[in-house]
């Protein structure tokens, strides 16, 4: 009995120590799951520096680099937009309605390296010279020609030539009559930009299909490059039918 009595205190002490160890272990585990306070601290501010200039910054788009200045410098009222086209077409009709054929000319466009002249439309003017009338509307006329013949003319946009012929002279042009002479126009004419848009007009040609387009072949001086076509005289039968 004395032996058991002497062992009882030791057993009690051991149990107390185990309980303390278990408690300390539990506290340690709880502390290990807590996120360190430093993780919530704001990250140090990083200084933003401008990127060093690169050689690639000086590269330009090939299309922009090759684009003539004449295309970039276009008056707002002569850009190829529906409202401008409609306005100039109405101007053409109004001027022609008052002044008749004497106020108008036919328009042809030529790529300088060829002898082909494409019929593009008609212009009219009210108290304005022919040269200023074309120069004032040159960007619009040129762009319309490119839209009519994109394969032949669009690659040369900004470098195309505009030529004029007498008004309503398509038949004379088709027969290569020497009396029908073309006249080359200049892109820039002094005083042209001061001309009011309502004093000039342009009515662009429209094609139902590519086969219906009208073209002619001319020399550099505007004369026909092919022989004149002589219509055969009317026969007796034709004359009797006419009578």
Short mmCIF file of C-alpha atoms in Angstrom, two decimals:
data_model
loop_
_atom_site.label_atom_id
_atom_site.label_comp_id
_atom_site.label_asym_id
_atom_site.label_seq_id
_atom_site.Cartn_x
_atom_site.Cartn_y
_atom_site.Cartn_z
CA UNK A 1 0.00 0.00 0.00
CA UNK A 2 2.79 2.38 0.84
CA UNK A 3 4.26 1.71 -2.56
CA UNK A 4 1.02 2.64 -4.38
CA UNK A 5 0.60 5.68 -2.20
CA UNK A 6 4.11 6.86 -3.09
CA UNK A 7 3.49 6.42 -6.86
CA UNK A 8 0.22 8.42 -6.92
CA UNK A 9 1.88 11.86 -6.75
CA UNK A 10 4.26 10.93 -9.57
CA UNK A 11 1.37 9.86 -11.77
CA UNK A 12 -0.43 13.12 -11.10
CA UNK A 13 2.65 15.13 -12.03
CA UNK A 14 3.08 13.24 -15.24
CA UNK A 15 -0.54 13.88 -16.21
CA UNK A 16 -0.14 17.59 -15.51
CA UNK A 17 2.98 17.73 -17.66
CA UNK A 18 1.24 15.92 -20.53
CA UNK A 19 -1.66 18.33 -20.32
CA UNK A 20 0.71 21.30 -20.47
CA UNK A 21 2.53 19.83 -23.50
CA UNK A 22 -0.76 19.21 -25.31
CA UNK A 23 -1.85 22.80 -24.60
CA UNK A 24 1.45 24.23 -25.79
CA UNK A 25 1.29 22.12 -28.93
CA UNK A 26 -2.24 23.37 -29.66
CA UNK A 27 -1.18 27.02 -29.15
CA UNK A 28 1.84 26.52 -31.43
CA UNK A 29 -0.35 25.02 -34.19
CA UNK A 30 -2.77 27.94 -33.98
CA UNK A 31 0.03 30.46 -34.28
CA UNK A 32 1.49 28.67 -37.29
CA UNK A 33 -1.76 29.20 -39.28
CA UNK A 34 -1.79 32.98 -38.78
CA UNK A 35 -0.68 35.03 -41.78
CA UNK A 36 2.32 37.19 -41.07
CA UNK A 37 1.47 40.83 -40.72
CA UNK A 38 4.06 41.77 -43.27
CA UNK A 39 2.03 40.06 -46.03
CA UNK A 40 -0.59 42.81 -45.72
CA UNK A 41 1.87 45.60 -46.06
CA UNK A 42 1.78 47.64 -49.31
CA UNK A 43 4.42 46.67 -51.78
CA UNK A 44 7.17 49.17 -52.29
CA UNK A 45 6.36 51.79 -54.96
CA UNK A 46 8.08 51.14 -58.27
CA UNK A 47 9.26 54.19 -60.15
CA UNK A 48 7.85 54.43 -63.71
CA UNK A 49 10.45 55.39 -66.26
CA UNK A 50 9.89 56.43 -69.90
CA UNK A 51 10.81 53.77 -72.44
CA UNK A 52 14.02 54.43 -74.22
CA UNK A 53 13.61 55.51 -77.84
CA UNK A 54 13.75 52.57 -80.21
CA UNK A 55 14.86 52.44 -83.82
CA UNK A 56 11.42 50.99 -84.64
CA UNK A 57 9.74 54.26 -83.66
CA UNK A 58 10.99 55.91 -86.83
CA UNK A 59 9.44 53.33 -89.15
CA UNK A 60 6.64 54.60 -91.41
CA UNK A 61 3.91 52.75 -93.17
CA UNK A 62 4.90 52.12 -96.78
CA UNK A 63 1.52 53.33 -98.06
CA UNK A 64 1.80 56.62 -96.17
CA UNK A 65 5.37 57.17 -97.25
CA UNK A 66 4.52 56.61 -100.92
CA UNK A 67 1.32 58.63 -100.82
CA UNK A 68 1.68 61.87 -102.81
CA UNK A 69 1.16 65.12 -100.96
CA UNK A 70 -1.63 65.97 -103.41
CA UNK A 71 -3.77 63.24 -101.84
CA UNK A 72 -3.16 64.41 -98.28
CA UNK A 73 -3.83 68.09 -98.96
CA UNK A 74 -7.48 68.05 -100.07
CA UNK A 75 -10.02 70.77 -99.23
CA UNK A 76 -12.77 69.34 -96.99
CA UNK A 77 -15.51 70.26 -99.46
CA UNK A 78 -13.81 68.29 -102.24
CA UNK A 79 -13.15 65.03 -100.44
CA UNK A 80 -14.76 61.99 -102.05
CA UNK A 81 -17.81 61.78 -99.81
CA UNK A 82 -21.51 61.37 -100.70
CA UNK A 83 -22.52 64.82 -99.48
CA UNK A 84 -19.82 66.49 -101.59
CA UNK A 85 -20.61 64.38 -104.65
CA UNK A 86 -24.33 65.12 -104.41
CA UNK A 87 -23.70 68.85 -103.96
CA UNK A 88 -21.38 69.10 -106.98
CA UNK A 89 -23.76 67.06 -109.11
CA UNK A 90 -26.61 69.42 -108.24
CA UNK A 91 -24.34 72.37 -109.03
CA UNK A 92 -23.59 70.85 -112.44
CA UNK A 93 -27.26 70.42 -113.27
CA UNK A 94 -28.12 73.94 -112.12
CA UNK A 95 -25.29 75.61 -114.07
CA UNK A 96 -25.96 73.60 -117.22
CA UNK A 97 -29.67 74.29 -116.94
CA UNK A 98 -29.01 78.02 -117.10
CA UNK A 99 -25.94 78.29 -119.35
CA UNK A 100 -26.39 75.27 -121.56
CA UNK A 101 -23.67 73.38 -123.42
CA UNK A 102 -21.28 76.35 -123.51
CA UNK A 103 -20.76 76.12 -119.73
CA UNK A 104 -19.64 72.50 -119.69
CA UNK A 105 -16.83 70.16 -120.75
CA UNK A 106 -16.29 66.41 -120.87
CA UNK A 107 -13.63 64.93 -118.57
CA UNK A 108 -11.11 62.18 -119.29
CA UNK A 109 -8.44 60.70 -117.03
CA UNK A 110 -5.15 59.28 -118.18
CA UNK A 111 -2.39 57.32 -116.51
CA UNK A 112 0.72 59.19 -117.80
CA UNK A 113 2.55 56.09 -119.01
CA UNK A 114 -0.26 55.02 -121.36
CA UNK A 115 -2.19 56.51 -124.28
CA UNK A 116 -5.58 55.41 -122.92
CA UNK A 117 -7.97 58.14 -121.79
CA UNK A 118 -10.95 57.07 -119.68
CA UNK A 119 -14.18 59.04 -119.81
CA UNK A 120 -14.92 60.09 -116.20
CA UNK A 121 -17.75 62.60 -116.32
CA UNK A 122 -18.64 66.20 -117.05
CA UNK A 123 -17.99 69.56 -115.43
CA UNK A 124 -19.82 72.89 -115.55
CA UNK A 125 -18.77 76.40 -114.53
CA UNK A 126 -20.46 79.71 -113.87
CA UNK A 127 -18.14 82.63 -114.61
CA UNK A 128 -15.03 80.57 -113.76
CA UNK A 129 -12.20 79.62 -116.11
CA UNK A 130 -11.93 76.05 -117.31
CA UNK A 131 -8.54 75.63 -115.62
CA UNK A 132 -9.79 76.80 -112.22
CA UNK A 133 -12.93 74.69 -112.52
CA UNK A 134 -10.90 71.51 -112.92
CA UNK A 135 -8.26 72.43 -110.33
CA UNK A 136 -10.93 73.23 -107.73
CA UNK A 137 -12.48 69.77 -108.15
CA UNK A 138 -9.33 67.85 -109.12
CA UNK A 139 -9.24 65.54 -106.03
CA UNK A 140 -12.88 64.55 -106.43
CA UNK A 141 -12.62 63.96 -110.18
CA UNK A 142 -9.42 61.94 -109.85
CA UNK A 143 -10.82 59.74 -107.11
CA UNK A 144 -13.99 59.10 -109.10
CA UNK A 145 -11.88 57.93 -112.03
CA UNK A 146 -10.02 55.56 -109.72
CA UNK A 147 -13.31 54.10 -108.53
CA UNK A 148 -14.48 53.59 -112.11
CA UNK A 149 -11.26 51.83 -113.16
CA UNK A 150 -9.61 50.56 -109.95
CA UNK A 151 -7.26 48.15 -111.71
CA UNK A 152 -5.90 50.61 -114.26
CA UNK A 153 -6.04 53.89 -112.32
CA UNK A 154 -6.11 53.32 -108.56
CA UNK A 155 -2.40 52.33 -108.33
CA UNK A 156 -1.56 55.75 -109.78
CA UNK A 157 -3.90 57.79 -107.57
CA UNK A 158 -2.38 61.20 -106.95
CA UNK A 159 -0.39 61.13 -110.20
CA UNK A 160 -3.16 60.91 -112.78
CA UNK A 161 -3.73 63.47 -115.52
CA UNK A 162 -7.08 65.12 -116.20
CA UNK A 163 -7.92 66.19 -119.74
CA UNK A 164 -10.95 68.08 -121.02
CA UNK A 165 -12.88 67.89 -124.27
CA UNK A 166 -15.76 70.00 -125.62
CA UNK A 167 -19.07 69.33 -123.92
CA UNK A 168 -21.13 66.39 -125.19
CA UNK A 169 -18.45 65.45 -127.73
CA UNK A 170 -18.47 61.70 -127.12
CA UNK A 171 -19.47 60.93 -130.69
CA UNK A 172 -16.66 63.05 -132.17
CA UNK A 173 -14.21 61.36 -129.79
CA UNK A 174 -15.44 57.89 -130.73
CA UNK A 175 -14.88 58.65 -134.44
CA UNK A 176 -11.39 60.07 -133.72
CA UNK A 177 -12.26 63.32 -135.44
CA UNK A 178 -9.20 65.63 -135.50
CA UNK A 179 -11.37 68.65 -134.83
CA UNK A 180 -12.08 67.31 -131.33
CA UNK A 181 -8.93 68.23 -129.41
CA UNK A 182 -8.22 67.33 -125.78
CA UNK A 183 -6.66 69.85 -123.38
CA UNK A 184 -4.52 68.88 -120.41
CA UNK A 185 -5.38 70.45 -117.05
CA UNK A 186 -3.09 71.32 -114.14
CA UNK A 187 -3.64 70.04 -110.63
CA UNK A 188 -2.78 73.35 -108.99
CA UNK A 189 -3.91 76.68 -110.46
CA UNK A 190 -3.44 79.99 -108.72
CA UNK A 191 -6.70 81.24 -107.25
CA UNK A 192 -8.56 77.95 -107.75
CA UNK A 193 -9.06 77.27 -104.05
CA UNK A 194 -10.76 80.62 -103.63
CA UNK A 195 -13.49 79.60 -106.10
CA UNK A 196 -16.79 78.91 -104.34
CA UNK A 197 -17.97 75.33 -104.65
CA UNK A 198 -21.38 76.41 -105.98
CA UNK A 199 -19.73 78.15 -108.96
CA UNK A 200 -18.50 74.83 -110.34
CA UNK A 201 -20.04 71.41 -110.74
CA UNK A 202 -19.08 67.83 -111.50
CA UNK A 203 -21.28 64.96 -112.61
CA UNK A 204 -19.41 61.68 -112.48
CA UNK A 205 -19.88 58.94 -115.04
CA UNK A 206 -21.31 55.58 -113.96
CA UNK A 207 -20.88 52.22 -115.65
CA UNK A 208 -23.30 49.33 -115.56
CA UNK A 209 -20.38 46.99 -116.09
CA UNK A 210 -16.74 47.11 -117.14
CA UNK A 211 -17.62 46.41 -120.79
CA UNK A 212 -19.73 49.56 -121.03
CA UNK A 213 -16.89 51.92 -120.14
CA UNK A 214 -15.86 54.53 -122.71
CA UNK A 215 -12.21 55.08 -123.54
CA UNK A 216 -10.18 56.63 -126.32
CA UNK A 217 -6.56 56.60 -127.45
CA UNK A 218 -4.75 59.91 -127.69
CA UNK A 219 -1.30 61.36 -128.27
CA UNK A 220 0.54 63.47 -125.73
CA UNK A 221 -0.80 66.63 -127.38
CA UNK A 222 -4.40 65.48 -127.03
CA UNK A 223 -4.93 64.58 -130.69
CA UNK A 224 -6.40 61.21 -131.75
CA UNK A 225 -3.82 58.42 -131.77
CA UNK A 226 -5.84 56.33 -134.24
CA UNK A 227 -7.15 57.10 -137.72
CA UNK A 228 -10.45 58.87 -138.07
CA UNK A 229 -13.41 56.60 -138.56
CA UNK A 230 -15.40 57.68 -141.59
CA UNK A 231 -19.02 56.69 -141.51
CA UNK A 232 -20.14 55.18 -144.82
CA UNK A 233 -22.56 57.36 -146.81
CA UNK A 234 -26.20 56.35 -146.56
CA UNK A 235 -27.38 53.94 -149.25
CA UNK A 236 -30.49 54.38 -151.40
CA UNK A 237 -32.38 51.96 -149.20
CA UNK A 238 -31.39 53.89 -146.07
CA UNK A 239 -32.50 57.15 -147.69
CA UNK A 240 -35.86 55.69 -148.69
CA UNK A 241 -36.43 54.32 -145.21
CA UNK A 242 -35.63 57.74 -143.79
CA UNK A 243 -38.12 59.40 -146.14
#
